[in-house]
XYZ file of C-alpha atoms in Angstrom:
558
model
C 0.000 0.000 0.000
C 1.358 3.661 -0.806
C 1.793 6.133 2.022
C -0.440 9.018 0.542
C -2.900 6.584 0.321
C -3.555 4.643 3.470
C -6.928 5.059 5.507
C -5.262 6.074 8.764
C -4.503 10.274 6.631
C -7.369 11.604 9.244
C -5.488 10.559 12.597
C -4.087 13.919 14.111
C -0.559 13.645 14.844
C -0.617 13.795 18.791
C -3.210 10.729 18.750
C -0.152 8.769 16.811
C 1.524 8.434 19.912
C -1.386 7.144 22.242
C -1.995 4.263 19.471
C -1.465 0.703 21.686
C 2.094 -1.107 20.522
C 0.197 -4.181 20.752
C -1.115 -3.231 17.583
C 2.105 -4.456 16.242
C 2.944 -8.363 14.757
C 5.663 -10.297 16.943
C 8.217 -9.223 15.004
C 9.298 -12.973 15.343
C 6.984 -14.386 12.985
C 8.398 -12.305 10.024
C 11.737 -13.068 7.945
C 14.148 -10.116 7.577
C 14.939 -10.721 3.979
C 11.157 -10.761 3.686
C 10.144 -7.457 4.895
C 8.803 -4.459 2.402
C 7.824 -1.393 3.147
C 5.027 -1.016 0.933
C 3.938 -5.339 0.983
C 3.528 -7.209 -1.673
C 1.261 -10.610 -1.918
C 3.960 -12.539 -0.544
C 3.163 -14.395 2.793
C 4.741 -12.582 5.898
C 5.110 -9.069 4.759
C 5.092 -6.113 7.120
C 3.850 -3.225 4.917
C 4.996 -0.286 6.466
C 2.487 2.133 5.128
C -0.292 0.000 6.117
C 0.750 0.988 9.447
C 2.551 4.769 9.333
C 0.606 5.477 12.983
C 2.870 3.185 14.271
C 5.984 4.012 12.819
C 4.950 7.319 13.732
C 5.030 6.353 17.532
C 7.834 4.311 17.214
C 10.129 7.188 15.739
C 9.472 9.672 18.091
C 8.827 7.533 21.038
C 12.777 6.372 20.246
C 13.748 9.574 20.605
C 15.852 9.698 17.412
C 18.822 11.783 16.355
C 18.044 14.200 13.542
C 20.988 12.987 11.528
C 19.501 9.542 12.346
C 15.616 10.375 10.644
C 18.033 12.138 8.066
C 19.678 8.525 7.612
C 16.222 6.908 7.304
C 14.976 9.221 4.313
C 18.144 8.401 2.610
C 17.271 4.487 2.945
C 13.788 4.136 1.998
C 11.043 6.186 0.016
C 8.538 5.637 2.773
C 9.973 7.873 5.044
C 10.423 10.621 2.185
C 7.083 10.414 1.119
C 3.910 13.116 2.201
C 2.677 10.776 5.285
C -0.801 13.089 4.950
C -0.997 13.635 8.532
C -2.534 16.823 10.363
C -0.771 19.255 10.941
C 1.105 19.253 7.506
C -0.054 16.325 4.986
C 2.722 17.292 2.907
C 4.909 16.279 5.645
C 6.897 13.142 5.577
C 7.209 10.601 8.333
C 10.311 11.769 9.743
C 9.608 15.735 9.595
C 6.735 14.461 11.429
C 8.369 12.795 14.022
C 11.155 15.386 14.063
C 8.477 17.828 14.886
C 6.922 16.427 17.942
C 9.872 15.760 19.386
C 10.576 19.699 19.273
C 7.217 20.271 20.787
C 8.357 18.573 23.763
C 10.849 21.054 24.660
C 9.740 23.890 27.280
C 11.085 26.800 25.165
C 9.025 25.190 21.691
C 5.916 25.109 23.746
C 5.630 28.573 23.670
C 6.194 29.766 20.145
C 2.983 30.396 18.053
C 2.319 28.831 15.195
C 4.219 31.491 12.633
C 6.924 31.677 15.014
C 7.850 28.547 15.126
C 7.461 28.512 10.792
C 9.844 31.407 10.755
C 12.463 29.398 13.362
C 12.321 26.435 10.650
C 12.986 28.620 8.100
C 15.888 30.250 10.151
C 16.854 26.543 11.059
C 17.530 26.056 7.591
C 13.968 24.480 6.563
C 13.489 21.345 7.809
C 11.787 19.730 11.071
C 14.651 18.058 11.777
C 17.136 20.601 11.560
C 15.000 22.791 14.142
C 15.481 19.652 16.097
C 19.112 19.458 15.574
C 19.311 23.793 16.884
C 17.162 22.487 20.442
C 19.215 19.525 21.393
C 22.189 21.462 21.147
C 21.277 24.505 23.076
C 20.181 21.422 25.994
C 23.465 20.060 25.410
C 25.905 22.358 25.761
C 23.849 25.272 28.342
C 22.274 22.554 31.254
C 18.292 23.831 30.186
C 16.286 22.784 32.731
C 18.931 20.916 34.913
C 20.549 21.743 37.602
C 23.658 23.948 37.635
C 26.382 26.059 39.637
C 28.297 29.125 38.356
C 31.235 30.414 40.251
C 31.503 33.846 39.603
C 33.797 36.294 40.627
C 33.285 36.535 44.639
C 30.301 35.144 44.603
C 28.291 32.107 43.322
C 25.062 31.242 42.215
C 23.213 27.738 42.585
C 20.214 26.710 40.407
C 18.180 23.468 40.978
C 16.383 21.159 38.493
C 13.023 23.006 39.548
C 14.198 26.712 39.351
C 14.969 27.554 42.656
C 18.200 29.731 43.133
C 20.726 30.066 46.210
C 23.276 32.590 46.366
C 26.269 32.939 48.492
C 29.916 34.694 48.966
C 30.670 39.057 48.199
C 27.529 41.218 48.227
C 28.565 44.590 48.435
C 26.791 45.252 45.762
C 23.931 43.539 46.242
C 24.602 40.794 43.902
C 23.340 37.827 45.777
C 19.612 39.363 45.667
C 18.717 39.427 49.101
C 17.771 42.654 49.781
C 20.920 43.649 51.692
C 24.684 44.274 51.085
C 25.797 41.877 53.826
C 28.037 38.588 52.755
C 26.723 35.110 53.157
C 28.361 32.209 53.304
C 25.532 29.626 53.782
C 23.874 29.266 49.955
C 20.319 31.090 50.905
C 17.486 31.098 48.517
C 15.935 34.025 46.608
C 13.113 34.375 48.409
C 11.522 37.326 45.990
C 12.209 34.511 43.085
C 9.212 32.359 44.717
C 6.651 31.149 41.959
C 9.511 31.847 39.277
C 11.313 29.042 37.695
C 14.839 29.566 36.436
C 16.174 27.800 34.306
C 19.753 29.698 33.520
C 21.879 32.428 35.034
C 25.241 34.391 34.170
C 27.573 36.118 36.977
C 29.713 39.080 36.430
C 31.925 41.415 38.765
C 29.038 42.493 41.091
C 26.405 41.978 39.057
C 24.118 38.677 38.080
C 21.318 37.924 35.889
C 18.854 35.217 35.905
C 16.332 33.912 32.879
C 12.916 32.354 33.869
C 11.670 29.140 31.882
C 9.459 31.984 30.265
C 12.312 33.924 28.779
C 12.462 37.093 31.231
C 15.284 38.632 32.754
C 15.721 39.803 36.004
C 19.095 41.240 36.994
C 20.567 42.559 40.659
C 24.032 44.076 41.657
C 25.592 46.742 39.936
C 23.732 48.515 36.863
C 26.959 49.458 35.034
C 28.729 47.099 32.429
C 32.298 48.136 33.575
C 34.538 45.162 35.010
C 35.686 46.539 38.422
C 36.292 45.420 41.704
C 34.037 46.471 44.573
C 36.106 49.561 45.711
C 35.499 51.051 42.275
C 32.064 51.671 42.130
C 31.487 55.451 42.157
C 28.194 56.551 40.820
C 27.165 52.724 39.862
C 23.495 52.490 41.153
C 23.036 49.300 43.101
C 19.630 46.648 43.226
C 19.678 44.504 45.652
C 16.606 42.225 44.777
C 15.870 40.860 41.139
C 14.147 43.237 38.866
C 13.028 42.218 35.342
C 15.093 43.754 32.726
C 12.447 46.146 31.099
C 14.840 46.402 27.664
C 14.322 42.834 26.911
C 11.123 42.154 27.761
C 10.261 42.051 23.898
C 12.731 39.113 23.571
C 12.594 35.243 24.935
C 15.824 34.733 26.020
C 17.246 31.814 27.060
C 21.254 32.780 28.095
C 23.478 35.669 29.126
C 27.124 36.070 29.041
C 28.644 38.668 31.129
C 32.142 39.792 29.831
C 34.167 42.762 30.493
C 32.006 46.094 29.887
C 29.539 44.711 27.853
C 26.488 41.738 28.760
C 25.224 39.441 25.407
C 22.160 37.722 25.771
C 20.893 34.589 23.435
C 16.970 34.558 22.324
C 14.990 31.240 21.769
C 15.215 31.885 17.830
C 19.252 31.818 18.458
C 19.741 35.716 17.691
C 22.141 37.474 19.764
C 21.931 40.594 21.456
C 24.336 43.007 22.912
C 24.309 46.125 25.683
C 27.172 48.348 25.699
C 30.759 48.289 24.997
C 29.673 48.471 21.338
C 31.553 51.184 19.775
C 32.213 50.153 16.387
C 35.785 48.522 16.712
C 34.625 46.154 18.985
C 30.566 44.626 18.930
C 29.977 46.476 15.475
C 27.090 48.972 16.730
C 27.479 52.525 18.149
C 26.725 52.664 22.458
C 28.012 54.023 25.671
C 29.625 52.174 28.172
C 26.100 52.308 30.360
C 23.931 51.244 27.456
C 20.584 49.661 28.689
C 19.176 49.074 25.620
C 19.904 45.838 23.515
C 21.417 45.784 20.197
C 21.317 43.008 17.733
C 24.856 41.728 16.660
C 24.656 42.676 13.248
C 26.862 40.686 10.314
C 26.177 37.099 9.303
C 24.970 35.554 12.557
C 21.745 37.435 11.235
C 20.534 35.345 9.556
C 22.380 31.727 11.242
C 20.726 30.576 14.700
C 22.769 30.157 17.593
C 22.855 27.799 20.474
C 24.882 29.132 22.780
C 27.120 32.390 23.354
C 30.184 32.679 25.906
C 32.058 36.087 26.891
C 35.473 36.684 27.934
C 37.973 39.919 28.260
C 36.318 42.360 26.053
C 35.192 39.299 23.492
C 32.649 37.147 22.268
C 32.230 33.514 21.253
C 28.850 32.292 19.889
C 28.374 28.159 19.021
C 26.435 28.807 15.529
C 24.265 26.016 13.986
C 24.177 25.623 10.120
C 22.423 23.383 7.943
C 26.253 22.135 7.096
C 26.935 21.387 10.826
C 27.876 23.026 13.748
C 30.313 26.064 13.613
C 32.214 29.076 15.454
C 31.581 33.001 15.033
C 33.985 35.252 17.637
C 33.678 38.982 18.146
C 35.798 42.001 19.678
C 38.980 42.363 21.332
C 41.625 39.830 19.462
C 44.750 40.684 22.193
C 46.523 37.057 22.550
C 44.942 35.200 19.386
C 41.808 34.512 21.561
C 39.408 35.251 18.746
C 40.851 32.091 16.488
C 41.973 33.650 13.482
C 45.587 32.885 13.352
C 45.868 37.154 14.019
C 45.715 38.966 16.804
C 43.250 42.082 15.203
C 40.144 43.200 16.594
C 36.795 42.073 14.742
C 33.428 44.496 15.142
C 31.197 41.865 13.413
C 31.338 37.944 13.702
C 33.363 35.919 11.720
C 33.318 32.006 11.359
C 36.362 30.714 13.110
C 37.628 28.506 10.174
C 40.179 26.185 11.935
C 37.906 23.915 12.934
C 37.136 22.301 9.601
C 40.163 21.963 8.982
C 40.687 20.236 11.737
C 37.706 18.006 10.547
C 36.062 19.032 14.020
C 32.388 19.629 14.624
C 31.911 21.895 17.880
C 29.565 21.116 20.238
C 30.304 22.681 23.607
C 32.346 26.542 23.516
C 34.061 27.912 26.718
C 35.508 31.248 26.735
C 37.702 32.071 29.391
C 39.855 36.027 30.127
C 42.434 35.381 27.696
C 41.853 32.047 26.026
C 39.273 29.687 24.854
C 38.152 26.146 24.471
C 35.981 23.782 22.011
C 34.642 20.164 22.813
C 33.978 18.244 19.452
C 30.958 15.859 19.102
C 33.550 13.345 18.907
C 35.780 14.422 22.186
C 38.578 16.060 20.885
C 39.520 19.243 22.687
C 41.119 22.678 20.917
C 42.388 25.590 22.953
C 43.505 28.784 21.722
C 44.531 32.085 23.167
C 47.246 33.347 25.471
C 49.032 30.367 26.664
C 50.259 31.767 30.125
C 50.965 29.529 32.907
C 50.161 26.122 30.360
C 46.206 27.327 30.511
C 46.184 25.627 26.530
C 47.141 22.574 27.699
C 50.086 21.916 25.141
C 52.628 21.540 27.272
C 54.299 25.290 27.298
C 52.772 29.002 27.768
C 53.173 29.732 24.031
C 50.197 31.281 22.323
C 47.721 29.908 19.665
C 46.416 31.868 17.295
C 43.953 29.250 15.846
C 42.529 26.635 17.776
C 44.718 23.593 18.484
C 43.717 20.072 19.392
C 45.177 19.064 23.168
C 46.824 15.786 22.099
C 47.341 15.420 25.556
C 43.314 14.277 25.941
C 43.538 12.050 22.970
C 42.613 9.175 24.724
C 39.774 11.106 26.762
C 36.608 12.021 25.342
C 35.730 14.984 26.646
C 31.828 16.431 26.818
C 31.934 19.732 28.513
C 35.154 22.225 28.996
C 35.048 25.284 31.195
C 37.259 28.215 31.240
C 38.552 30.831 33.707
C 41.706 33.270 34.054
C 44.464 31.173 32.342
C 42.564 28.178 33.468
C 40.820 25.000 31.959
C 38.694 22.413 32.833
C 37.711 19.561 30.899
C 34.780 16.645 31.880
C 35.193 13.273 30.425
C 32.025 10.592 29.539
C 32.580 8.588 32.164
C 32.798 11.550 35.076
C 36.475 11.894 34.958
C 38.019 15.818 35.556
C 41.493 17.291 34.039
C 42.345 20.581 34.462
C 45.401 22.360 33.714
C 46.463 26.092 33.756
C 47.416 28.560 36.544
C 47.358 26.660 40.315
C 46.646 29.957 42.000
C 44.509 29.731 44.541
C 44.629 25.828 44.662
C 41.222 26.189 41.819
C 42.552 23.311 40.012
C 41.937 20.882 42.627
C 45.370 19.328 42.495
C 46.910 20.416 45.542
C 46.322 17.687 48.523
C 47.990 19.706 51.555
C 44.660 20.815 53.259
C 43.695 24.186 53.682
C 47.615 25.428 54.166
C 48.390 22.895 56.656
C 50.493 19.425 56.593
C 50.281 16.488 58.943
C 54.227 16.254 60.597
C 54.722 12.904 61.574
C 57.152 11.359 63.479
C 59.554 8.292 61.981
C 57.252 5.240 62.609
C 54.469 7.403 60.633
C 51.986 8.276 63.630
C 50.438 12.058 63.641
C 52.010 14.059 65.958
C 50.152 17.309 65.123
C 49.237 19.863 62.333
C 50.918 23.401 61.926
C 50.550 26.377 59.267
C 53.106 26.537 56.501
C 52.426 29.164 54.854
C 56.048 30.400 54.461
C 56.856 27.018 53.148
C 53.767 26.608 50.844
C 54.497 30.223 49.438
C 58.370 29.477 48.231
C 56.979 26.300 46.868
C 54.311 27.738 44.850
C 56.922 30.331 43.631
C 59.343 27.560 42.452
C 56.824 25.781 40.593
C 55.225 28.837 38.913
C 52.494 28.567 41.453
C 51.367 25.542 40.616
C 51.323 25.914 37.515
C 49.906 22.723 35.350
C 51.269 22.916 31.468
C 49.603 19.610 30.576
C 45.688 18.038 31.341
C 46.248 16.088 34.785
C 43.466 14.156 36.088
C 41.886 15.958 39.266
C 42.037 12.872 41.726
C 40.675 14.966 44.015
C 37.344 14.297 42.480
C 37.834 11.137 41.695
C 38.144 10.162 45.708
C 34.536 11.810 45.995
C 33.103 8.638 43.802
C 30.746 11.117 42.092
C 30.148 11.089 38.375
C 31.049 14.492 37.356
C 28.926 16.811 34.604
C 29.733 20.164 35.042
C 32.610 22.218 36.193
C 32.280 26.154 36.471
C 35.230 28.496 37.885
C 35.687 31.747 38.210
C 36.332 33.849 35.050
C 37.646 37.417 36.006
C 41.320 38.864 36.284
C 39.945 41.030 39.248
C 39.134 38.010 41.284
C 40.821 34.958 43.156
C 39.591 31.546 41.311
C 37.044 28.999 42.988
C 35.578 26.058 41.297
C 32.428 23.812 41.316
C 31.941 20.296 40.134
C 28.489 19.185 40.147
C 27.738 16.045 39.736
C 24.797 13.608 38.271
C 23.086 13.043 41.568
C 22.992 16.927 42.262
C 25.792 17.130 45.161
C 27.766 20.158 44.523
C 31.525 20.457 45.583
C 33.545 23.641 45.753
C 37.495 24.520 45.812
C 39.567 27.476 45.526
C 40.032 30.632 46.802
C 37.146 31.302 50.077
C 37.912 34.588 51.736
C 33.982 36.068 50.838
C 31.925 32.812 51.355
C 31.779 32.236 47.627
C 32.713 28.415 48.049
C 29.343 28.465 50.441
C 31.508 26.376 53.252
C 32.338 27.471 56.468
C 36.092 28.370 56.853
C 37.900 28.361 60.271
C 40.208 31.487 61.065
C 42.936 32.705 58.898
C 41.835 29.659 55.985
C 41.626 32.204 52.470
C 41.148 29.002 50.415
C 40.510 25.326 50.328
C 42.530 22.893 48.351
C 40.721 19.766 48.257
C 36.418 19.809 47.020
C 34.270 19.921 49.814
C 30.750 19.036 49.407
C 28.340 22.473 49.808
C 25.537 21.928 51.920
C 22.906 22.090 49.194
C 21.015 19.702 46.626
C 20.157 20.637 43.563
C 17.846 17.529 42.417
């Protein structure tokens, strides 16, 4: 039986799915070499098209990759042909399926009907490659999960239903509370109640939070400039979340904070920019306190984007094209950190080019102060930027103009990389942490000494007391470059905690000492690095600045 033609062309898509399986033959009773997709009169055929409902349920209940419906079409006619379903009869069986697996993602749900038209069109035209744009934004920004960001002097904590914690510096106001007095204990946002977040970006005194129904609220600081505390003359501070009036016109669904300027992400994967934009740096004319956005104008346009990351005075944005995944960086190109084997500014976007030469697909981008990172869909890691203090992972603290794969992690498949001040993390499959870069601070986790202290024992190996050594602990640091790490080593200190690792955040600001979070799969959070304003949300005893080893935070995010 043809597709176009079969009786089932009045059942409305959604009802596809509650169709019984039983419906279907024991697959047992049919020979493979005997199966047709349209039948014939031979004994033992399973016409397909008799039965498209239930491919139908099959394909999206499955849960299929788009490049795997892709590989389907490519096989067989059946799945190219109109399947002459509601809501498009024109529709084939895989744009069909390809579709209501985009309507089950929270940010499709709320697109209208001509919206969600002109995102497929944006996408590139097809079902699937909408599909394709969704799962990567999940993949590579933590929607709707659970997640930490370490920010610089203080932290934010998000669980899987929205709620959000704050702890460490808040003399601006930028934990939300209402007040300008530190906290180390993570405390909720109690003004946040009935409002589920779902992503959140921290800055140098400032934060900003997006709700599940695109709004913005922001608290801290209301001036772009990256400054410490002591220089904030004239900024006007908000100490509880307020909704970002400018953007209320736009769903977003992520902001970077980088240095004098904030870019924000919107669900059809355009990107927008306040300040900082004069036109040698985010291509549009502003002030340094511009409130108002401005869409990055040059060919990210017209190509969605799934996720955007901001560094010194620069911007990285993970683009997705109907040819695959790709690059675009912005601004300040100081230290090659831009990826286009120069170091010269660019005011509009341009496609970072290395990468297919490098036969590399990007999936996850990480931008850190002076450098910046790519995961591949197939694990390889690139770094380029300033190489100070071995933050590329190459083995030395020469720069890279264009990105460079870390041979080092060759046998490692990496699915998430984070980036701070000459620092880099990388998270394996299987849980597993490297990290390599600056040891300042003791953020990379390596360091096993606790807290500044040794145990001195006497010759038959019994404890005979603990003492500070933080003469001795200073002239080592200074003899090994503080630490320094030129190569990915694996961070056993997380490995002890028996805790499958999936993200890592640390702090990414040259005004601030680092701390780091790993979070892991069952939602315990644990936090190294530098302490001294409660950002690591532990309780430190007198004189500690910092803690070496991850301590679990007294908080779940399930």
């Amino acid at each position: 039986m043809d597709a176009t033609a079969s009786e089932t062309s009045t059942i409305q898509f959604h009802n596809a799915v509650e169709q019984p399986l039983t419906l279907i033959p024991p697959l047992q009773i049919f020979q493979r070499q005997q199966r047709h997709c349209f039948g014939n009169s031979s004994p033992g055929d399973f016409p397909l098209a008799a039965n498209p409902y239930i491919v139908l349920h099959v394909l999206t209940g499955c849960d299929l990759e788009p490049q795997d419906l892709a590989k389907l079409e490519v096989t067989c006619s059946f799945f190219r042909q109109p399947a002459n379903f509601a809501p498009d009869s024109e529709l084939s069986i895989t744009e069909l399926s390809a579709l209501d697996m985009c309507r089950k993602r929270v940010i499709f749900k709320t697109i209208t009907l001509e919206e969600r038209e002109l995102l497929k069109q944006r996408c590139g035209g097809s079902w699937k490659l909408v599909l394709r744009f969704l799962l990567a934004g999940e993949v590579c920004s933590r929607r709707e999960r659970s997640q930490a960001i370490a920010g610089p002097g203080h932290s934010i904590a998000i669980t899987s239903n929205g709620m959000v914690f704050t702890f460490g510096s808040n003399s601006l106001g930028q934990l939300g509370h209402g007040t300008l007095e530190e906290e180390w204990r993570p405390r909720q946002i109690r003004s946040l109640q009935g409002i589920r977040i779902i992503q959140a970006a921290a800055g140098a005194g400032r934060t900003m939070l997006i709700s599940d129904s695109g709004r913005v609220y922001a608290f801290g600081k209301d001036s772009f400039g990256e400054v410490a505390d002591y220089g904030n003359q004239g900024a006007k501070l908000i100490t509880t979340p307020q909704p970002v009036e400018s953007l209320k016109d736009i769903f977003v669904v992520q902001a970077a904070i980088g240095n004098f300027f904030t870019a924000v992400l919107s669900r059809e994967g355009r990107v927008y920019t306040f300040s900082w934009g004069n036109e040698t740096k985010l291509g549009h004319h502003t002030d340094e306190n511009d409130l108002e956005p401005h869409l990055l104008s040059g060919p990210l346009e017209n190509i969605p984007v799934v996720q955007i990351a901001a560094g010194y005075c620069y911007l990285l944005a993970l683009a997705c094209e109907p040819s695959g995944m790709s690059v675009y960086s912005v601004g300040c190109g100081l230290g090659g950190k831009l990826g286009h084997g120069s170091r010269s500014d660019e005011k509009h976007p341009r496609l970072v080019e290395q990468f297919r030469t490098l036969k590399l697909q990007p999936m996850v981008v990480a931008a850190g102060s002076w450098h910046a990172a790519v995961v591949g869909k197939d694990g390889r890691v690139c770094t380029w930027g300033w190489g100070r203090y071995g933050c590329l992972g190459h083995g030395d603290e020469e720069c890279e103009s264009v990105p460079k794969v870390v041979e080092a992690l060759s046998k490692v498949k990496a699915v998430h990389v984070a980036t701070g001040d000459y620092t880099t993390f990388v998270v394996s499959d299987d849980g597993d942490v490297y990290s390599f870069g600056c040891g300042e601070s003791s953020n990379l986790g390596h360091l096993t000494a606790a807290d500044g202290q040794i145990l001195v024992t006497s010759t038959n190996g019994a404890v005979k007391g603990l003492r500070r050594i933080d003469a001795l602990l200073t002239l080592f640091m200074q003899a090994n470059r503080h630490g320094n790490v030129l190569k990915p080593e694996l961070v056993t200190s997380l490995k002890q905690v028996n805790e499958r690792v999936v993200q890592i955040s640390l702090t990414n600001s040259i005004y601030w000492n680092a701390h780091t979070f790993a979070l892991t799969d069952s939602g315990k959070l644990y936090a190294f690095g530098a302490g001294d304003k409660g950002q690591l949300g532990i309780e430190l005893v007198a004189n500690q600045a910092e803690r070496s080893n991850p301590e679990k935070v007294d908080i779940d995010l399930t």
